[in-house]
Coordinates of C-alpha atoms in Angstrom, one line a residue:
X6 CA -11.2 31.6 23.2
X7 CA -10.3 29.4 20.7
X8 CA -8.7 26.4 21.1
X9 CA -5.8 25.6 18.5
X10 CA -6.1 21.9 17.5
X11 CA -2.2 20.1 16.9
X12 CA -2.9 17.1 14.8
X13 CA -1.9 13.6 16.7
X14 CA 1.4 12.6 15.7
X15 CA 1.5 9.4 13.0
X16 CA 2.6 6.4 15.1
X17 CA 5.5 4.3 13.6
X18 CA 6.3 0.8 14.8
X19 CA 10.0 -0.1 13.7
X20 CA 10.8 -3.9 14.0
X21 CA 14.6 -4.0 14.0
X22 CA 17.3 -6.6 15.6
X23 CA 20.5 -4.3 15.2
X24 CA 20.2 -2.5 17.9
X25 CA 22.1 0.7 16.6
X26 CA 20.2 0.7 13.2
X27 CA 16.9 0.5 15.7
X28 CA 18.2 3.8 17.3
X29 CA 19.0 5.5 14.8
X30 CA 15.9 5.2 12.8
X31 CA 14.2 6.0 15.8
X32 CA 16.0 8.9 16.8
X33 CA 15.8 10.2 12.7
X34 CA 12.1 9.7 12.7
X35 CA 11.1 11.7 16.2
X36 CA 12.9 14.6 14.7
X37 CA 10.3 14.8 12.0
X38 CA 8.1 14.3 14.6
X39 CA 7.0 10.6 14.3
X40 CA 5.8 8.9 17.2
X41 CA 7.6 5.6 17.4
X42 CA 7.9 2.5 19.2
X43 CA 10.4 0.0 18.4
X44 CA 10.8 -3.9 18.7
X45 CA 13.7 -6.4 18.3
X46 CA 12.7 -9.2 17.4
X47 CA 9.4 -10.3 15.0
X48 CA 7.5 -12.0 18.1
X49 CA 8.3 -8.4 20.2
X50 CA 6.8 -7.2 17.0
X51 CA 3.5 -9.1 16.7
X52 CA 3.0 -8.2 20.0
X53 CA 3.5 -4.7 20.3
X54 CA 1.4 -4.4 16.9
X55 CA -0.9 -6.0 18.6
X56 CA -1.2 -4.0 21.8
X57 CA -1.7 -0.5 19.9
X58 CA -2.6 1.0 17.3
X59 CA 0.4 2.0 14.3
X60 CA 0.0 4.4 11.2
X61 CA 2.6 2.4 9.6
X62 CA 5.1 -0.2 10.5
X63 CA 8.9 -0.8 9.2
X64 CA 10.0 -4.5 9.5
X65 CA 13.3 -5.7 9.1
X66 CA 13.3 -9.1 6.9
X67 CA 15.8 -11.3 9.0
X68 CA 14.4 -11.3 12.6
X69 CA 14.5 -13.5 15.6
X70 CA 12.2 -15.5 16.8
X71 CA 9.7 -14.8 14.0
X72 CA 11.2 -13.1 10.8
X73 CA 10.0 -9.9 8.8
X74 CA 8.0 -11.8 6.0
X75 CA 6.8 -14.1 8.6
X76 CA 5.5 -10.8 10.7
X77 CA 3.9 -9.5 7.8
X78 CA 1.8 -12.1 6.9
X79 CA 0.8 -12.6 10.3
X80 CA -0.3 -8.9 10.2
X81 CA -1.9 -8.7 6.8
X82 CA -4.4 -11.7 8.5
X83 CA -5.5 -8.7 11.0
X84 CA -4.6 -5.3 9.4
X85 CA -4.4 -3.4 5.8
X86 CA -1.8 -1.1 7.6
X87 CA 0.8 0.6 5.2
X88 CA 4.4 -2.0 6.0
X89 CA 7.7 -1.1 5.1
X90 CA 10.0 -3.8 4.5
X91 CA 13.8 -3.0 4.6
X92 CA 16.0 -5.7 3.8
X93 CA 20.1 -6.0 4.2
X94 CA 20.0 -6.8 0.6
X95 CA 18.2 -6.2 -2.7
X96 CA 18.2 -10.2 -3.7
X97 CA 15.5 -10.5 -5.8
X98 CA 14.3 -13.5 -3.7
X99 CA 14.4 -11.2 -0.5
X100 CA 12.4 -8.4 -2.3
X101 CA 10.1 -10.9 -3.6
X102 CA 9.1 -12.7 -0.7
X103 CA 8.2 -9.2 1.3
X104 CA 6.1 -8.2 -1.1
X105 CA 4.3 -11.5 -1.9
X106 CA 3.7 -11.6 2.2
X107 CA 1.9 -8.2 1.7
X108 CA 4.3 -5.2 2.1
X109 CA 3.3 -2.2 0.4
X110 CA 6.9 -1.2 -0.6
X111 CA 10.9 -2.1 1.2
X112 CA 14.0 -0.5 1.1
X113 CA 17.5 -1.5 0.6
X114 CA 19.8 -0.9 4.1
X115 CA 21.9 1.1 4.4
X116 CA 18.9 3.4 3.5
X117 CA 19.5 7.2 2.6
X118 CA 17.2 8.8 5.2
X119 CA 16.1 11.3 2.9
X120 CA 15.0 8.2 1.3
X121 CA 13.3 6.5 3.5
X122 CA 10.9 9.4 5.2
X123 CA 9.6 9.9 1.3
X124 CA 8.6 6.6 1.2
X125 CA 6.9 7.0 4.6
X126 CA 5.1 10.4 3.7
X127 CA 4.3 8.3 0.3
X128 CA 3.0 5.1 2.0
X129 CA 0.6 7.8 4.7
X130 CA -0.7 9.5 1.6
X131 CA -1.8 6.1 0.0
X132 CA -3.4 5.4 3.7
X133 CA -5.0 8.5 4.0
X134 CA -6.3 8.2 0.8
X135 CA -8.7 5.4 1.7
X136 CA -9.5 6.4 5.3
X137 CA -13.3 7.7 6.0
X138 CA -12.8 11.0 6.4
X139 CA -11.1 11.1 2.6
X140 CA -14.0 9.1 0.7
X141 CA -16.3 12.6 0.4
X142 CA -15.0 13.4 -2.6
X143 CA -14.0 11.2 -5.6
X144 CA -10.0 10.6 -6.4
X145 CA -9.2 13.9 -8.7
X146 CA -7.4 11.1 -11.5
X147 CA -10.6 9.4 -11.9
X148 CA -13.0 10.6 -14.8
X149 CA -15.4 13.3 -13.7
X150 CA -18.3 11.2 -15.0
X151 CA -19.0 7.5 -14.0
X152 CA -22.5 6.2 -13.2
X153 CA -25.0 2.8 -13.5
X154 CA -28.0 2.2 -13.1
X155 CA -29.5 -0.3 -10.6
X156 CA -32.7 -2.6 -10.7
X157 CA -34.5 0.4 -9.8
X158 CA -33.5 2.5 -12.7
X159 CA -31.8 5.3 -10.1
X160 CA -28.3 6.0 -11.1
X161 CA -25.8 6.2 -8.4
X162 CA -22.7 8.4 -9.4
X163 CA -19.0 6.9 -8.9
X164 CA -19.9 3.2 -8.9
X165 CA -18.0 1.6 -11.8
X166 CA -18.9 -2.4 -12.6
X167 CA -16.8 -4.8 -14.7
X168 CA -18.1 -7.8 -14.9
X169 CA -19.0 -9.3 -10.8
X170 CA -16.6 -6.6 -9.4
X171 CA -18.2 -3.5 -8.5
X172 CA -15.8 0.0 -7.9
X173 CA -17.5 2.8 -6.1
X174 CA -15.0 5.7 -6.4
X175 CA -16.7 8.0 -4.3
X176 CA -16.8 5.7 -1.0
X177 CA -13.9 4.1 -2.1
X178 CA -15.3 0.5 -1.6
X179 CA -14.7 -2.5 -3.7
X180 CA -17.4 -5.4 -3.8
X181 CA -17.1 -8.9 -5.8
X182 CA -20.5 -10.6 -6.4
X183 CA -21.7 -9.0 -3.5
X184 CA -19.0 -9.4 -1.1
X185 CA -16.9 -6.7 0.2
X186 CA -13.1 -7.0 -1.1
X187 CA -10.6 -5.9 1.3
X188 CA -7.9 -4.5 -0.3
X189 CA -4.8 -2.6 1.0
X190 CA -4.7 0.8 0.3
X191 CA -1.5 0.7 -2.6
X192 CA -3.8 -2.4 -3.7
X193 CA -6.8 0.0 -3.9
X194 CA -5.0 2.8 -5.6
X195 CA -3.7 0.5 -8.4
X196 CA -7.3 -0.8 -9.1
X197 CA -8.5 2.5 -9.1
X198 CA -5.7 3.5 -12.1
X199 CA -6.6 0.8 -14.3
X200 CA -10.7 1.6 -13.2
X201 CA -9.7 5.2 -14.5
X202 CA -8.5 3.9 -18.3
X203 CA -10.3 0.8 -18.3
X204 CA -8.9 -1.8 -21.4
X205 CA -6.2 0.9 -21.9
X206 CA -2.7 -0.6 -21.3
X207 CA -0.6 1.2 -18.8
X208 CA 2.9 0.7 -18.6
X209 CA 4.5 -0.3 -15.3
X210 CA 6.9 3.5 -15.6
X211 CA 3.2 5.3 -15.3
X212 CA 2.2 2.9 -12.3
X213 CA 5.2 3.2 -10.3
X214 CA 4.6 7.0 -11.3
X215 CA 0.6 7.6 -10.3
X216 CA 0.4 4.6 -7.6
X217 CA 4.0 4.8 -5.9
X218 CA 4.6 8.2 -6.3
X219 CA 8.3 7.2 -7.7
X220 CA 9.7 10.0 -9.4
X221 CA 12.1 7.6 -10.9
X222 CA 12.8 4.3 -12.6
X223 CA 11.3 2.3 -9.7
X224 CA 11.9 -1.7 -9.3
X225 CA 8.9 -3.1 -11.5
X226 CA 8.4 -5.9 -9.3
X227 CA 6.9 -3.7 -6.9
X228 CA 4.2 -3.3 -9.7
X229 CA 4.2 -7.1 -11.0
X230 CA 3.3 -8.3 -7.6
X231 CA 0.8 -6.1 -6.3
X232 CA -0.8 -6.7 -9.8
X233 CA -0.1 -10.2 -8.4
X234 CA -2.1 -9.8 -5.4
X235 CA -5.0 -7.9 -6.6
X236 CA -5.9 -10.5 -9.1
X237 CA -6.1 -13.1 -6.2
X238 CA -8.5 -10.6 -4.8
X239 CA -10.7 -9.7 -7.9
X240 CA -10.6 -12.2 -9.8
X241 CA -7.0 -13.6 -12.4
X242 CA -8.7 -12.8 -15.5
X243 CA -10.1 -9.2 -14.7
X244 CA -6.5 -7.7 -15.8
X245 CA -4.6 -8.9 -18.8
X246 CA -1.1 -8.6 -19.2
X247 CA 0.0 -7.2 -22.8
X248 CA 3.4 -8.6 -23.3
X249 CA 6.3 -6.2 -23.4
X250 CA 4.2 -3.3 -22.5
X251 CA 1.7 -3.6 -19.3
X252 CA -1.2 -4.2 -18.0
X253 CA -5.2 -3.8 -18.8
X254 CA -8.4 -4.0 -16.6
X255 CA -10.7 -6.1 -18.7
X256 CA -14.0 -4.1 -19.6
X257 CA -16.6 -7.1 -19.2

């Protein structure tokens, strides 16, 4: 008799100090089949994060003990887990601070439940894109053939070289000067999008659509700040700004 394997539930950590909102988000996500852990302040959230494995984190910006920005920074020192920030305001400073701290996306409270689930699914798709079991075939958006010759003259399919940066589009690994570069799932998808069209200017609307899966006019600050983080990791001159248009990956 064959055994039916039931997929493990997606584990979400919600850190929110407002008890009503915290409970509402927990119940809503559980109805969608997510396994939810909650914490009421930043330090408790950090403890919960370290105590168990989670597939995605939802962090409020304004938290007691340790605010959401500080919590996000602490987590980023230890993990590349997808992080969704929640803010009571759409204030630019809140948004910028959260994204600079390493968050992958943000929503403004009160958030429409359908929007929240859509953002969670988007982040989880990006995260699964980087998991080892997903790396046996190249991303579908990349050109069909990429290769380089190594010192022995052998050809390595799926490997792109841009100066001191090497991008393995099959193994989904990035190296700079021979050293691995840790990228979040969003940063990796963004780099692969650039690597698929080196020297081509990509505008923010296209990047929002293809990297963030936004089917609407999303906030371009998400793109700008992710590009800023990526530049810090692969070299500030590797991605060039074309004013009034967007960004392009420098070929050499």
